[in-house]
Short mmCIF file of C-alpha atoms in Angstrom, two decimals:
data_model
loop_
_atom_site.label_atom_id
_atom_site.label_comp_id
_atom_site.label_asym_id
_atom_site.label_seq_id
_atom_site.Cartn_x
_atom_site.Cartn_y
_atom_site.Cartn_z
CA GLN A 1 -2.99 -16.11 0.63
CA LYS A 2 -5.86 -14.44 -1.19
CA GLU A 3 -5.23 -14.19 -4.91
CA VAL A 4 -6.52 -12.62 -8.10
CA GLU A 5 -5.56 -14.44 -11.28
CA GLN A 6 -5.49 -13.06 -14.81
CA ASN A 7 -4.11 -14.35 -18.09
CA SER A 8 -1.07 -12.17 -18.76
CA GLY A 9 -1.67 -12.20 -22.50
CA PRO A 10 -0.96 -10.51 -24.72
CA LEU A 11 -4.48 -10.61 -26.09
CA SER A 12 -4.57 -9.34 -29.65
CA VAL A 13 -7.84 -8.34 -31.35
CA PRO A 14 -8.58 -6.47 -34.59
CA GLU A 15 -10.06 -3.00 -34.48
CA GLY A 16 -13.84 -3.13 -34.11
CA ALA A 17 -13.87 -6.56 -32.48
CA ILE A 18 -14.95 -7.48 -28.95
CA ALA A 19 -12.13 -7.95 -26.45
CA SER A 20 -12.88 -10.32 -23.57
CA LEU A 21 -10.75 -10.14 -20.42
CA ASN A 22 -11.14 -12.61 -17.58
CA CYS A 23 -10.25 -12.80 -13.91
CA THR A 24 -10.73 -15.30 -11.09
CA TYR A 25 -10.39 -14.65 -7.37
CA SER A 26 -9.92 -16.83 -4.34
CA ASP A 27 -11.75 -14.91 -1.57
CA ARG A 28 -15.31 -16.25 -1.72
CA GLY A 29 -16.57 -13.47 0.55
CA SER A 30 -15.42 -10.60 -1.68
CA GLN A 31 -18.14 -8.09 -2.52
CA SER A 32 -16.44 -5.38 -4.58
CA PHE A 33 -14.73 -5.82 -7.93
CA PHE A 34 -12.91 -3.37 -10.14
CA TRP A 35 -11.29 -3.06 -13.55
CA TYR A 36 -8.46 -0.62 -14.09
CA ARG A 37 -6.76 0.33 -17.34
CA GLN A 38 -3.06 1.12 -17.25
CA TYR A 39 -1.17 2.59 -20.17
CA SER A 40 2.56 1.99 -20.31
CA GLY A 41 4.38 4.28 -17.90
CA LYS A 42 1.15 5.62 -16.40
CA SER A 43 -0.87 4.90 -13.27
CA PRO A 44 -4.01 2.72 -13.20
CA GLU A 45 -7.28 4.37 -14.20
CA LEU A 46 -10.58 3.04 -12.82
CA ILE A 47 -12.89 2.14 -15.70
CA MET A 48 -15.52 -0.16 -14.16
CA PHE A 49 -16.71 -1.41 -10.80
CA ILE A 50 -19.33 -4.04 -10.04
CA TYR A 51 -20.82 -5.25 -6.78
CA SER A 52 -23.75 -7.50 -7.83
CA ASN A 53 -23.97 -10.67 -9.86
CA GLY A 54 -24.76 -10.11 -13.50
CA ASP A 55 -23.77 -7.53 -16.06
CA LYS A 56 -23.03 -3.84 -15.74
CA GLU A 57 -22.67 -1.73 -18.88
CA ASP A 58 -20.97 1.63 -19.31
CA GLY A 59 -20.53 2.79 -22.88
CA ARG A 60 -18.39 0.26 -24.75
CA PHE A 61 -17.49 -1.56 -21.53
CA THR A 62 -19.44 -4.36 -19.84
CA ALA A 63 -18.36 -5.92 -16.56
CA GLN A 64 -19.71 -9.35 -15.69
CA LEU A 65 -19.66 -10.91 -12.23
CA ASN A 66 -20.39 -14.48 -11.17
CA LYS A 67 -19.77 -14.84 -7.43
CA ALA A 68 -20.64 -18.55 -7.39
CA SER A 69 -17.84 -19.22 -9.87
CA GLN A 70 -15.61 -16.47 -8.39
CA TYR A 71 -15.22 -15.02 -11.84
CA VAL A 72 -15.17 -11.46 -13.18
CA SER A 73 -14.88 -10.42 -16.79
CA LEU A 74 -14.63 -7.25 -18.84
CA LEU A 75 -15.92 -6.97 -22.39
CA ILE A 76 -14.81 -4.11 -24.61
CA ARG A 77 -17.02 -3.67 -27.66
CA ASP A 78 -15.87 -1.98 -30.87
CA SER A 79 -12.26 -2.14 -29.70
CA GLN A 80 -10.07 0.79 -30.72
CA PRO A 81 -6.26 1.03 -30.98
CA SER A 82 -6.48 3.49 -28.06
CA ASP A 83 -7.78 0.61 -25.91
CA SER A 84 -4.34 -1.03 -26.15
CA ALA A 85 -3.17 -1.15 -22.53
CA THR A 86 -2.83 -3.46 -19.55
CA TYR A 87 -6.12 -4.22 -17.81
CA LEU A 88 -5.93 -4.89 -14.08
CA CYS A 89 -8.61 -6.83 -12.20
CA ALA A 90 -8.91 -5.86 -8.53
CA VAL A 91 -10.92 -7.35 -5.65
CA LYS A 92 -11.67 -5.81 -2.27
CA ASP A 93 -10.50 -8.03 0.58
CA THR A 94 -13.25 -9.40 2.82
CA GLY A 95 -13.13 -8.03 6.34
CA GLY A 96 -10.24 -5.76 5.57
CA PHE A 97 -9.47 -2.57 3.82
CA LYS A 98 -7.04 -3.57 1.12
CA THR A 99 -7.66 -4.22 -2.55
CA ILE A 100 -5.87 -7.13 -4.19
CA PHE A 101 -4.78 -6.75 -7.80
CA GLY A 102 -4.08 -9.28 -10.47
CA ALA A 103 -0.91 -8.99 -12.54
CA GLY A 104 -2.91 -7.64 -15.49
CA THR A 105 -3.70 -8.69 -19.05
CA ARG A 106 -2.01 -6.86 -21.92
CA LEU A 107 -4.42 -6.01 -24.72
CA PHE A 108 -3.34 -5.05 -28.25
CA VAL A 109 -5.92 -3.72 -30.68
CA LYS A 110 -4.65 -3.90 -34.26
CA ALA A 111 -5.73 -1.15 -36.65
CA ASP B 1 -12.15 18.90 -9.06
CA ALA B 2 -8.52 18.11 -8.25
CA GLY B 3 -7.56 14.50 -8.55
CA VAL B 4 -4.95 12.62 -6.56
CA THR B 5 -1.54 14.25 -6.71
CA GLN B 6 1.84 12.78 -5.86
CA SER B 7 5.35 14.14 -5.57
CA PRO B 8 8.00 13.81 -6.72
CA THR B 9 7.41 12.25 -10.15
CA HIS B 10 10.78 10.56 -10.31
CA LEU B 11 13.47 9.90 -7.75
CA ILE B 12 16.90 8.28 -7.82
CA LYS B 13 18.43 7.13 -4.54
CA THR B 14 21.40 5.05 -3.45
CA ARG B 15 21.18 1.84 -1.44
CA GLY B 16 20.91 2.50 2.27
CA GLN B 17 19.37 5.95 1.88
CA GLN B 18 15.94 7.01 3.03
CA VAL B 19 13.12 8.43 0.91
CA THR B 20 9.85 10.25 1.54
CA LEU B 21 7.02 10.26 -0.99
CA ARG B 22 3.99 12.50 -0.74
CA CYS B 23 0.34 12.23 -1.72
CA SER B 24 -2.69 14.52 -1.66
CA PRO B 25 -6.03 12.75 -2.01
CA LYS B 26 -8.86 13.61 -4.35
CA SER B 27 -11.16 16.34 -3.06
CA GLY B 28 -13.73 14.85 -0.69
CA HIS B 29 -11.68 11.72 0.03
CA ASP B 30 -10.41 10.91 3.50
CA THR B 31 -8.65 7.56 3.04
CA VAL B 32 -5.25 7.00 1.46
CA SER B 33 -3.72 3.69 0.42
CA TRP B 34 -0.18 3.14 -0.80
CA TYR B 35 0.86 0.51 -3.34
CA GLN B 36 4.13 -0.68 -4.81
CA GLN B 37 4.11 -1.76 -8.44
CA ALA B 38 7.11 -3.61 -9.82
CA LEU B 39 7.58 -3.86 -13.58
CA GLY B 40 5.13 -6.33 -15.12
CA GLN B 41 3.24 -6.83 -11.86
CA GLY B 42 0.00 -5.56 -10.40
CA PRO B 43 0.06 -3.04 -7.55
CA GLN B 44 0.87 -4.58 -4.16
CA PHE B 45 -0.83 -3.10 -1.08
CA ILE B 46 1.56 -1.50 1.40
CA PHE B 47 -0.83 0.11 3.89
CA GLN B 48 -3.92 2.27 4.29
CA TYR B 49 -4.43 5.38 6.39
CA TYR B 50 -7.66 6.81 7.76
CA GLU B 51 -8.09 9.41 10.50
CA GLU B 52 -4.31 9.66 10.74
CA GLU B 53 -4.03 5.99 11.74
CA GLU B 54 -2.71 2.98 9.83
CA ARG B 55 -5.76 0.75 9.37
CA GLN B 56 -4.20 -2.22 7.62
CA ARG B 57 -0.77 -3.23 6.45
CA GLY B 58 0.30 -5.51 3.65
CA ASN B 59 3.27 -7.85 3.61
CA PHE B 60 5.98 -5.19 3.73
CA PRO B 61 8.81 -4.82 6.26
CA ASP B 62 8.96 -2.15 8.93
CA ARG B 63 11.33 -0.17 6.72
CA PHE B 64 8.13 1.04 5.10
CA SER B 65 6.25 3.52 7.25
CA GLY B 66 3.69 6.19 6.69
CA HIS B 67 1.80 9.09 8.06
CA GLN B 68 -1.47 10.87 7.41
CA PHE B 69 -2.00 14.52 8.21
CA PRO B 70 -5.17 16.28 9.40
CA ASN B 71 -5.81 17.53 5.87
CA TYR B 72 -5.84 13.84 4.72
CA SER B 73 -2.58 14.10 2.79
CA SER B 74 -0.10 11.33 3.38
CA GLU B 75 3.57 10.42 3.27
CA LEU B 76 5.30 7.12 2.61
CA ASN B 77 8.76 6.70 4.10
CA VAL B 78 11.18 3.96 3.14
CA ASN B 79 14.38 3.50 5.15
CA ALA B 80 17.56 1.58 4.32
CA LEU B 81 16.70 1.38 0.64
CA LEU B 82 17.43 -1.85 -1.22
CA LEU B 83 17.80 -2.36 -4.96
CA GLY B 84 14.56 -4.33 -4.84
CA ASP B 85 12.67 -1.24 -3.67
CA SER B 86 12.94 0.18 -7.18
CA ALA B 87 9.34 0.41 -8.39
CA LEU B 88 6.43 2.69 -9.13
CA TYR B 89 4.85 3.85 -5.88
CA LEU B 90 1.17 4.60 -6.18
CA CYS B 91 -1.14 6.47 -3.88
CA ALA B 92 -4.87 5.84 -4.11
CA SER B 93 -7.61 7.74 -2.35
CA SER B 94 -11.17 6.80 -1.45
CA SER B 95 -13.95 7.92 0.83
CA LEU B 96 -15.00 5.95 3.88
CA GLN B 97 -18.47 7.41 3.53
CA GLY B 98 -18.78 6.46 -0.09
CA SER B 99 -18.25 3.36 -2.16
CA ASP B 100 -15.13 1.22 -2.34
CA GLU B 101 -13.75 2.80 -5.48
CA GLN B 102 -10.14 3.99 -5.30
CA TYR B 103 -8.57 6.54 -7.59
CA PHE B 104 -4.85 6.55 -8.23
CA GLY B 105 -2.39 9.38 -8.46
CA PRO B 106 0.23 9.53 -11.22
CA GLY B 107 2.77 7.66 -9.10
CA THR B 108 6.38 8.20 -8.09
CA ARG B 109 9.02 6.23 -10.00
CA LEU B 110 11.76 5.31 -7.51
CA THR B 111 15.07 3.98 -8.76
CA VAL B 112 17.58 2.65 -6.23
CA THR B 113 21.16 2.32 -7.47
#
């Protein structure tokens, strides 16, 4: 059973701090990795995707991928109260078409 | 550019009934995936449709079935509803010709009583 693991949190950070969210996956052959943000009662919103080892930056968000360690992370710089949400890590299944999601990490940014 | 749309927004059904949920993909997308999200969980893959065929199915019983139309829109049907089918049902679209990114619709909240 291929899995994606995340710390459920909640992770609480003060406004302006860096929030660090982590994810591990079991399928060593996975090539595509995604971070979604989900506000309470809403659907997931794609915020980052990464396919190569290393860092990928987009505004205040940085995704980091280490395929050897089967580890993906998301850094949110200058965290804002509006960043308070559940962050879902998702991994594309090798050889198939489905995307496997973690259970999500709840982030609270305190003003 | 229209995003993914789903209908209805909310639905209340009784055990044993049948339900049909609908999805229209983002403009330019040809692939539709359906997910079930229970409270406090991540989305669970139900199945994916491309070219009007089911390409892959997750670990869901045959009570869950689907269809894709020539205009790429899709339906999810659930028969013999159980209380445990209460969840947020999400449709996500993507393009076979593009990257692997999927974009979700607003979801349908199904409550089975």
